[in-house]
XYZ file of C-alpha atoms in Angstrom:
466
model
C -24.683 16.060 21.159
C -26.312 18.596 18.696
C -26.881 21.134 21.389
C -23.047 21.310 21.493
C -23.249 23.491 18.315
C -25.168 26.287 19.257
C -23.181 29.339 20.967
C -21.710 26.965 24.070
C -18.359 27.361 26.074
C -16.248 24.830 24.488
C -12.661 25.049 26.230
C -9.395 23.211 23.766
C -7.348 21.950 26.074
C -4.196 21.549 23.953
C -3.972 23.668 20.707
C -0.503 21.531 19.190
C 1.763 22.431 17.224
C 0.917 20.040 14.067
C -0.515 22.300 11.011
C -4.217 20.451 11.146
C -3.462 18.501 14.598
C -6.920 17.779 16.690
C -5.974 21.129 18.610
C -5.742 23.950 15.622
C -8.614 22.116 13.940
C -11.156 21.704 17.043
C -10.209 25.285 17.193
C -11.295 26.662 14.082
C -14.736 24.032 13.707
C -15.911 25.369 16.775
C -15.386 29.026 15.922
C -16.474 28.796 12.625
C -19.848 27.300 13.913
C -20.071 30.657 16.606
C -19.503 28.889 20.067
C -16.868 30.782 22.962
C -13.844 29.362 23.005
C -11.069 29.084 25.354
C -8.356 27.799 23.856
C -5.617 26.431 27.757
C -2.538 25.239 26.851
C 1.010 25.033 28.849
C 2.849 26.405 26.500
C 3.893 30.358 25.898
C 2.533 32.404 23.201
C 5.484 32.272 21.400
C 6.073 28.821 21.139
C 2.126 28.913 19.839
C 2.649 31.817 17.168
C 1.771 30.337 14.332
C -1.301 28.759 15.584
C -2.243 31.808 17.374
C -1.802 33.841 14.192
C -4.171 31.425 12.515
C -6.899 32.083 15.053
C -6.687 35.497 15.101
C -9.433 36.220 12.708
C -11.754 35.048 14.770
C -12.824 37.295 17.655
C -15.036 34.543 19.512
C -11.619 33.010 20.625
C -9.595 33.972 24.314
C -6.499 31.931 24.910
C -4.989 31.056 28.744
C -1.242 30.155 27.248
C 1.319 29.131 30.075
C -0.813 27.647 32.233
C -4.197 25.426 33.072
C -6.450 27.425 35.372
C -8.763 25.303 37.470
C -12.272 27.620 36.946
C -12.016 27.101 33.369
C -12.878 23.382 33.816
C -15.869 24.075 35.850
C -17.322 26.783 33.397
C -17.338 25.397 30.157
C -20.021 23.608 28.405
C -17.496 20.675 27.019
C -13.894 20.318 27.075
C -12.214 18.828 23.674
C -8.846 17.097 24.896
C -5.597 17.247 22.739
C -4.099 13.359 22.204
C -1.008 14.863 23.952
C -2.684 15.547 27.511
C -2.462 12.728 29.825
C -5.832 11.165 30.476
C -5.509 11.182 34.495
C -4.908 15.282 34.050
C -6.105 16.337 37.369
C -7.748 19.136 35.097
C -9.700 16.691 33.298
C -11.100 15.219 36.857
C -12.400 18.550 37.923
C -14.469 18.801 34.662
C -15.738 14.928 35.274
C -16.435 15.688 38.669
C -18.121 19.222 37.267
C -20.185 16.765 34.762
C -18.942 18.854 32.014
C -18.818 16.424 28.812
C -14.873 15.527 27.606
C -14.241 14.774 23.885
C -11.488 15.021 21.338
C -11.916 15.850 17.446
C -13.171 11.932 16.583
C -15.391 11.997 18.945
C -17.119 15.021 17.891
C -16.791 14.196 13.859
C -18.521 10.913 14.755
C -21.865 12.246 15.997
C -21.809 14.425 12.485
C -20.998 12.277 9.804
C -22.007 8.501 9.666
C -19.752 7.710 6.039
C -17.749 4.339 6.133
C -14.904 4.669 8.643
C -12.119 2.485 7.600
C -9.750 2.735 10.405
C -5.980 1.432 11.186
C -4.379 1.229 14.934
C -1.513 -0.457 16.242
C 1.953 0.356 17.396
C 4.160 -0.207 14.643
C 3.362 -0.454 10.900
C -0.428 1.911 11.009
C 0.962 4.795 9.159
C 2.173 3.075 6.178
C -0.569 0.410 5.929
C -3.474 3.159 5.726
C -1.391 4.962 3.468
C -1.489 1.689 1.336
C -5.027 1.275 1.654
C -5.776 5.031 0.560
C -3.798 3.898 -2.609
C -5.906 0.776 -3.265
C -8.676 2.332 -2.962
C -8.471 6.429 -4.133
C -9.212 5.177 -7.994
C -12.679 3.582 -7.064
C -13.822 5.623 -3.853
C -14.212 9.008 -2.855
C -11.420 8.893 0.051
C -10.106 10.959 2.806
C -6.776 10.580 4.271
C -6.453 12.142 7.793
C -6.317 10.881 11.847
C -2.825 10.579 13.343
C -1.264 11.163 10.239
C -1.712 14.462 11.394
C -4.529 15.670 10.066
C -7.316 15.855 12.336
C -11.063 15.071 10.802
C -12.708 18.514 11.728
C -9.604 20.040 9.353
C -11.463 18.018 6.599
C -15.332 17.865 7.860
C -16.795 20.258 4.845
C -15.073 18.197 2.133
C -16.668 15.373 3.204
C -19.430 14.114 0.854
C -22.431 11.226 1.254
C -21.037 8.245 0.155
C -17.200 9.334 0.781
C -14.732 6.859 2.389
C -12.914 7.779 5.568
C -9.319 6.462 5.743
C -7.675 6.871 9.055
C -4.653 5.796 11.253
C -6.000 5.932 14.860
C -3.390 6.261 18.112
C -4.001 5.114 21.381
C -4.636 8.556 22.514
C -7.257 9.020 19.247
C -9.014 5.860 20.379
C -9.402 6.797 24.178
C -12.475 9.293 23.311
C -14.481 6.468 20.742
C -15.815 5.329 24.068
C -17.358 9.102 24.683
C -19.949 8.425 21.657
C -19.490 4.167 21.797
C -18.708 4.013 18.426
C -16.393 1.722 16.593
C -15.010 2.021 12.524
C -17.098 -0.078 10.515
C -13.715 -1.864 8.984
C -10.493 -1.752 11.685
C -7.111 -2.707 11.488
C -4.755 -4.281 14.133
C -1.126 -4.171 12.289
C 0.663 -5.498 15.985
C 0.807 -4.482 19.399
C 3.883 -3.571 21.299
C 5.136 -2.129 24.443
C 5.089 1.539 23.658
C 4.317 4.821 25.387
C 4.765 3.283 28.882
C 6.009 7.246 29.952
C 1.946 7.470 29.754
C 0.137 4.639 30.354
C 0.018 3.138 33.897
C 0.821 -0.393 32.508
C 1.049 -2.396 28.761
C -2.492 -3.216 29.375
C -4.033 -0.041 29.725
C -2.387 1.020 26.644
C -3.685 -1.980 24.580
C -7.628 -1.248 26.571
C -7.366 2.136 24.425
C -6.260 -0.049 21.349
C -9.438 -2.161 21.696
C -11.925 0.748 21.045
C -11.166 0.200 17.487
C -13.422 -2.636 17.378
C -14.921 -2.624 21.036
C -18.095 -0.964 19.605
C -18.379 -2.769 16.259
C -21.562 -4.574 15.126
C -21.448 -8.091 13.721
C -21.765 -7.152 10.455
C -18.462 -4.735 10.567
C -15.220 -6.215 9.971
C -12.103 -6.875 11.977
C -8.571 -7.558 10.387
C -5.805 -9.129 12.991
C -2.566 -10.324 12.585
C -1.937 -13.719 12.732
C 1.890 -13.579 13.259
C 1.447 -10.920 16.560
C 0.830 -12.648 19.896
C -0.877 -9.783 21.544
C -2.910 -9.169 18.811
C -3.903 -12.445 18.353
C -5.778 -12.691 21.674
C -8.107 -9.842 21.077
C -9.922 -12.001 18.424
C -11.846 -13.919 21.427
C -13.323 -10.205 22.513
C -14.930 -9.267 19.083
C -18.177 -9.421 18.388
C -17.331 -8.287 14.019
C -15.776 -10.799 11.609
C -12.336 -12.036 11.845
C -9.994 -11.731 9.038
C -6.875 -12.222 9.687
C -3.574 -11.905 7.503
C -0.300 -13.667 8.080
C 3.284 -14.649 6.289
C 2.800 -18.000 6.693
C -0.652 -20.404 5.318
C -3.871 -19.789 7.735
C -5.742 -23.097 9.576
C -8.229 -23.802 7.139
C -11.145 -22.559 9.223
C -9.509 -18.725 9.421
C -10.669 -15.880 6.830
C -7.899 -13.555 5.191
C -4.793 -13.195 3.416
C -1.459 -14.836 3.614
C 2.061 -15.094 2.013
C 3.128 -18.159 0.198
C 6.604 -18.398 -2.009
C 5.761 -14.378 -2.736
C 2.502 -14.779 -4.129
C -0.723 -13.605 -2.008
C -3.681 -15.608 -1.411
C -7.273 -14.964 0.054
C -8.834 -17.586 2.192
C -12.473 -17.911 3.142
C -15.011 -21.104 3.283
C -12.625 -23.185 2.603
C -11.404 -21.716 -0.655
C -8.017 -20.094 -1.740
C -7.335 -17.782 -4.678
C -4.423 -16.265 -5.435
C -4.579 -12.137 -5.557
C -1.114 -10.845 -6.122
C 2.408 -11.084 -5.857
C 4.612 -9.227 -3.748
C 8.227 -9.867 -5.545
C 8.392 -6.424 -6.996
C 7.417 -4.547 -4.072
C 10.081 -1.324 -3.867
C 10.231 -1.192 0.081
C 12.753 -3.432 1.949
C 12.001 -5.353 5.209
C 9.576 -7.863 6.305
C 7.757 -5.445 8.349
C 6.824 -4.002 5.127
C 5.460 -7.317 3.748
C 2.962 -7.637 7.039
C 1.962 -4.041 6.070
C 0.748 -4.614 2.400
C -1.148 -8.405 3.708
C -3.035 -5.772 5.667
C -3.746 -3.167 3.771
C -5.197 -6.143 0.442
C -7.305 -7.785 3.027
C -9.055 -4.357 3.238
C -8.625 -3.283 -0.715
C -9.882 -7.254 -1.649
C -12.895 -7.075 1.051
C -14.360 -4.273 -1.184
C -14.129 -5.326 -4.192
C -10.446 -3.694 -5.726
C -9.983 -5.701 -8.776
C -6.627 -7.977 -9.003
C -4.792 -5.913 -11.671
C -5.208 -2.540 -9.386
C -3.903 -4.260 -6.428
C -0.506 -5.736 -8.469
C -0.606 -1.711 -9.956
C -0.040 -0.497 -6.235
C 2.090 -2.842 -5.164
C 4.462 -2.101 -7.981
C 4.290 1.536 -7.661
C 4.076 2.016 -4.115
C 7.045 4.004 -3.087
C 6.386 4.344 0.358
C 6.113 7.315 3.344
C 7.483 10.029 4.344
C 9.688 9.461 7.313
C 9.285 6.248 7.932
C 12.838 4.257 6.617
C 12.396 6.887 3.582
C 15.608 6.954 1.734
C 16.967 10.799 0.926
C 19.869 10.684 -1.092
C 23.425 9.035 -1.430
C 25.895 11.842 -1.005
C 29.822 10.880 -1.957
C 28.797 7.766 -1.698
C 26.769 7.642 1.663
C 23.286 6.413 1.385
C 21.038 8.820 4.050
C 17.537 7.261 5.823
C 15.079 9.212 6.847
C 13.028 6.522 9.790
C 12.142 9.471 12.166
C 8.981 7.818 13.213
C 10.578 5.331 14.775
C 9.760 6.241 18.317
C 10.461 2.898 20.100
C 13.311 0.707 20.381
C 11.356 -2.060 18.863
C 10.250 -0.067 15.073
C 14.704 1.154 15.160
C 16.015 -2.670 15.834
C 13.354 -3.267 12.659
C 15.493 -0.233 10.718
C 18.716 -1.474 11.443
C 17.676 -5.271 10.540
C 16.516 -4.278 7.576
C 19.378 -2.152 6.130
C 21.701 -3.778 8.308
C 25.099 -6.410 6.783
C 27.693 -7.993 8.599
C 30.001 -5.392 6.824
C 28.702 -3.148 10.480
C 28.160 0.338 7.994
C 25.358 1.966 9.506
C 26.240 5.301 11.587
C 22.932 5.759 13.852
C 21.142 8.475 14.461
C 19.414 7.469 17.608
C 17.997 8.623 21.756
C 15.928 11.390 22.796
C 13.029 11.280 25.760
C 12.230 7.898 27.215
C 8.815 6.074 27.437
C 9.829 4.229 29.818
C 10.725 1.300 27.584
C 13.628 -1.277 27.703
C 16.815 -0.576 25.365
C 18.886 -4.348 26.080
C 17.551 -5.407 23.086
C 18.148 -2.172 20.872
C 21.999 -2.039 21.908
C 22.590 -4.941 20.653
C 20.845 -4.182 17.592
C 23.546 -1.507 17.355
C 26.195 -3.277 18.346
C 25.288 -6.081 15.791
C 25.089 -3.634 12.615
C 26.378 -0.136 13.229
C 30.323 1.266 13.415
C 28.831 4.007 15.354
C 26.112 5.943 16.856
C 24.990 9.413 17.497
C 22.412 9.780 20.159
C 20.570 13.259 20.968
C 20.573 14.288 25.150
C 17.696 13.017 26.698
C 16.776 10.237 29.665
C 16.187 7.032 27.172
C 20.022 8.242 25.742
C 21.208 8.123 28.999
C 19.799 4.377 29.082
C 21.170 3.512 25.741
C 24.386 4.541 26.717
C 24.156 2.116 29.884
C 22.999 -0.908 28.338
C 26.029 0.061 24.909
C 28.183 0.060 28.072
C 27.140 -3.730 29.877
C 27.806 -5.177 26.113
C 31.164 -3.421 25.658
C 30.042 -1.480 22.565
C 33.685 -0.444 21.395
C 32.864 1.855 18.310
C 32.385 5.583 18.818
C 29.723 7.416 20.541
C 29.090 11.143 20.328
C 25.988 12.927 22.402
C 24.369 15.752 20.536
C 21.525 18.283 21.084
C 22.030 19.695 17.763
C 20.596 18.192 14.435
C 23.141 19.937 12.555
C 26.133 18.505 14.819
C 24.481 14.948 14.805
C 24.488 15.056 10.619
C 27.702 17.307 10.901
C 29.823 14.087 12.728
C 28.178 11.413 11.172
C 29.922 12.770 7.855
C 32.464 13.106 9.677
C 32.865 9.327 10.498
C 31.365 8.170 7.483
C 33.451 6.928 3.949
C 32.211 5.290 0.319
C 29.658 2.479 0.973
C 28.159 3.290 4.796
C 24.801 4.352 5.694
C 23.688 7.092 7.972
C 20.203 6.259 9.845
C 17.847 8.295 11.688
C 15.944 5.431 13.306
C 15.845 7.094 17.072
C 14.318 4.714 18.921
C 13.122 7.479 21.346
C 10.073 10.331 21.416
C 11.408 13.697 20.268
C 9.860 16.014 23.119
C 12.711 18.560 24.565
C 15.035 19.199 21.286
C 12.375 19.129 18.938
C 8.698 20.019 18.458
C 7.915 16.124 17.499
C 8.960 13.652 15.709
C 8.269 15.101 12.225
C 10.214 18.265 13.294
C 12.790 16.155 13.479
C 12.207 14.274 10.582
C 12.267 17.738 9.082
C 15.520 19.097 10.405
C 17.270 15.687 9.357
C 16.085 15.978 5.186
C 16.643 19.809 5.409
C 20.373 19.356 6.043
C 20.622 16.103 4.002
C 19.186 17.822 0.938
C 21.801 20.642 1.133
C 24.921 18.879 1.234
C 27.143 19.771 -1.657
């Protein structure tokens, strides 16, 4: 791999449009270190501006914006592939077929730095439980916060010390090019596995195959935390070769390792002896998702060493993330929810549980593109708690709207491809006491850049209202 750093044609496919996304920063490492690159990507110049504008002090990069062009994935030395592009690109078989080597920004940080890789995956829950750990363990380590997140590793790479701690949420899509160096994180994390992305993968279990990379090249010394409560998850303790910990809401057999919830109060569990190492009552964020996301992140914290008083500390103070069932404001009396992340029906139906009454006072903000997933479920999630929804024009609103439609949803329904109008009417139809939710339930692509766009666009307006 080392003679990929010395003046080679490395083609980006993808440059993205997230400020230190795998594109922009694969970008810069590889100019900075003096190699040719090509930076292909389908989208104009204009819709790239400020990335472009960011490159433009180097001279050693050329851009093909618009459009893929064949010849370039014969002629480059190694081709570093944006999460976003689909991995049966016909682009990507020509350089295979070429033997031209195809990684993504993990891949390449991997064969440079060997520090402890502490690593979180799954499809709901993986954003907030690294954040967690990156709390726990911040005051005693030397950490770095990056992955899907959306900061890439090669945006961090020269801050990262001997002896530093790696703290990273890992997507399918991140976890696909692990098998390009066979490398593994030396602790992982499985919060739950899902149906999800579906508009990608060829079937549920090619998605979860990308999943298992986060442990499929771990030693048996490295460490392997799976939830207990998650059926899928479950199963992938019989194809590990680490150690098993696993953490659940209810007491482990007596044989497992890990952490579990008892009458509020943590316990950790191993040969046969249980100690008590905090309690959850005063934890600020609501929902028992939430609860399944700090068992995960103290196995971790506990497994190195964070002392019991630190861990109570974060639990106390943790005031959880950004766009993820973040709470904005209450306005005139109208409490506003920020849960843009939420890009299945499966993490929304766990928003509108969790804020949900029988008084029915939620006004949803919900739809967008489809991943091919299954909305029964989700409608009558929405029929169950909300006295209306907003959903922004795309294919999975179109299937929302059917399946609101076979359950006789009788409360209003407006269709939107305007942030402002979405916030605009849910005012509209909102009085003292409700709650309006953005908890979509759908990806963002075709109104928005992504999801945190959205996210964006939703606070923006939220935090003007006078």
């Amino acid at each position: 791999m080392k003679n990929f750093f010395k003046r080679k044609k490395v083609l980006i496919m993808g440059l993205g449009s997230y400020k230190d996304g795998s594109g922009i920063a694969s970008a810069e490492f590889f100019a900075k270190a003096g190699d040719d690159v090509l930076v292909t990507d389908l989208r104009s110049e204009s819709e790239l501006s400020h990335q472009v504008k960011r490159l433009k002090k180097y001279k050693n990069v050329t851009y093909v914006l618009g459009e893929h062009r064949e010849e370039d994935f014969r002629k480059c030395d190694i081709v570093i592939k944006n999460p976003s592009v689909p991995k049966d690109s016909k682009y990507l078989k020509i350089a295979e077929d070429n033997k031209i080597p195809i990684h993504n920004d993990w891949s390449i940080f991997l064969t440079k730095k060997d520090n402890l890789l502490l690593a979180v995956t799954g499809t709901r829950g993986k954003s907030t439980t690294t954040t967690i750990i990156n709390e726990l363990l911040k005051d005693n380590f030397r950490t770095h916060l990056c992955g899907n997140i959306g900061v890439s590793p090669l945006a961090i790479i020269s801050k990262v010390n001997k002896g530093d701690i790696i703290v990273a949420e890992l997507s399918s899509w991140l976890l696909y090019n692990f098998r390009s160096v066979k490398k593994s994180p030396n602790i992982s994390v499985i919060t739950n596995l899902m149906p999800d992305h579906l508009n990608k993968y060829k079937n549920l279990e090619d998605y979860y195959d990308d999943k298992k990379n986060i442990f499929r090249y771990q030693k048996s010394d490295d460490i392997l935390i799976l939830n207990k409560d998650n059926k899928e998850s479950k199963k992938l303790a019989k194809e590990a070769k680490s150690k098993i910990y696993w953490f659940s809401k209810k007491p482990l057999l007596k044989r497992d390792r890990g952490v579990f919830l008892k009458n509020d109060e943590i316990f950790f569990q191993e040969d046969g002896i249980t100690h008590s190492i905090a309690n959850i009552k005063k934890i600020k964020e609501k929902g028992e998702h939430n609860k399944e996301n700090f068992l995960a992140a103290l196995s971790v914290a506990y497994l190195l060493g964070i002392k019991k008083a630190d861990i109570q500390k974060t639990i106390n103070e943790f005031k959880g993330v950004e766009n993820r069932l973040e709470f904005l404001r209450e306005f005139c009396g109208v409490k506003f929810y920020n849960d843009t992340t939420a890009t299945s029906p499966d993490a929304a139906i766990v928003a509108l549980n969790t804020l949900g009454s029988s008084r029915k006072n939620i006004i949803l903000l919900a739809g967008g593109a489809d991943k091919k997933l299954e909305y029964e479920v989700f409608a009558k999630s929405i029929k169950k708690y909300t006295k209306g929804v907003i959903l922004f024009s795309g294919d999975a609103t179109d299937k929302i709207e059917k399946e609101l439609k076979n359950i006789k949803y009788n409360n209003f329904i407006k269709t939107t491809s305007s942030m402002n109008d979405a916030v605009k009417i849910a005012i509209e139809n909102s009085k003292r006491g409700d709650i309006i939710l953005l908890s979509p339930g759908a990806a963002s692509f075709g109104i928005f850049k992504n999801e945190f766009d959205r996210g964006d666009k939703f606070c923006a307006i939220v935090k003007r209202l006078k």
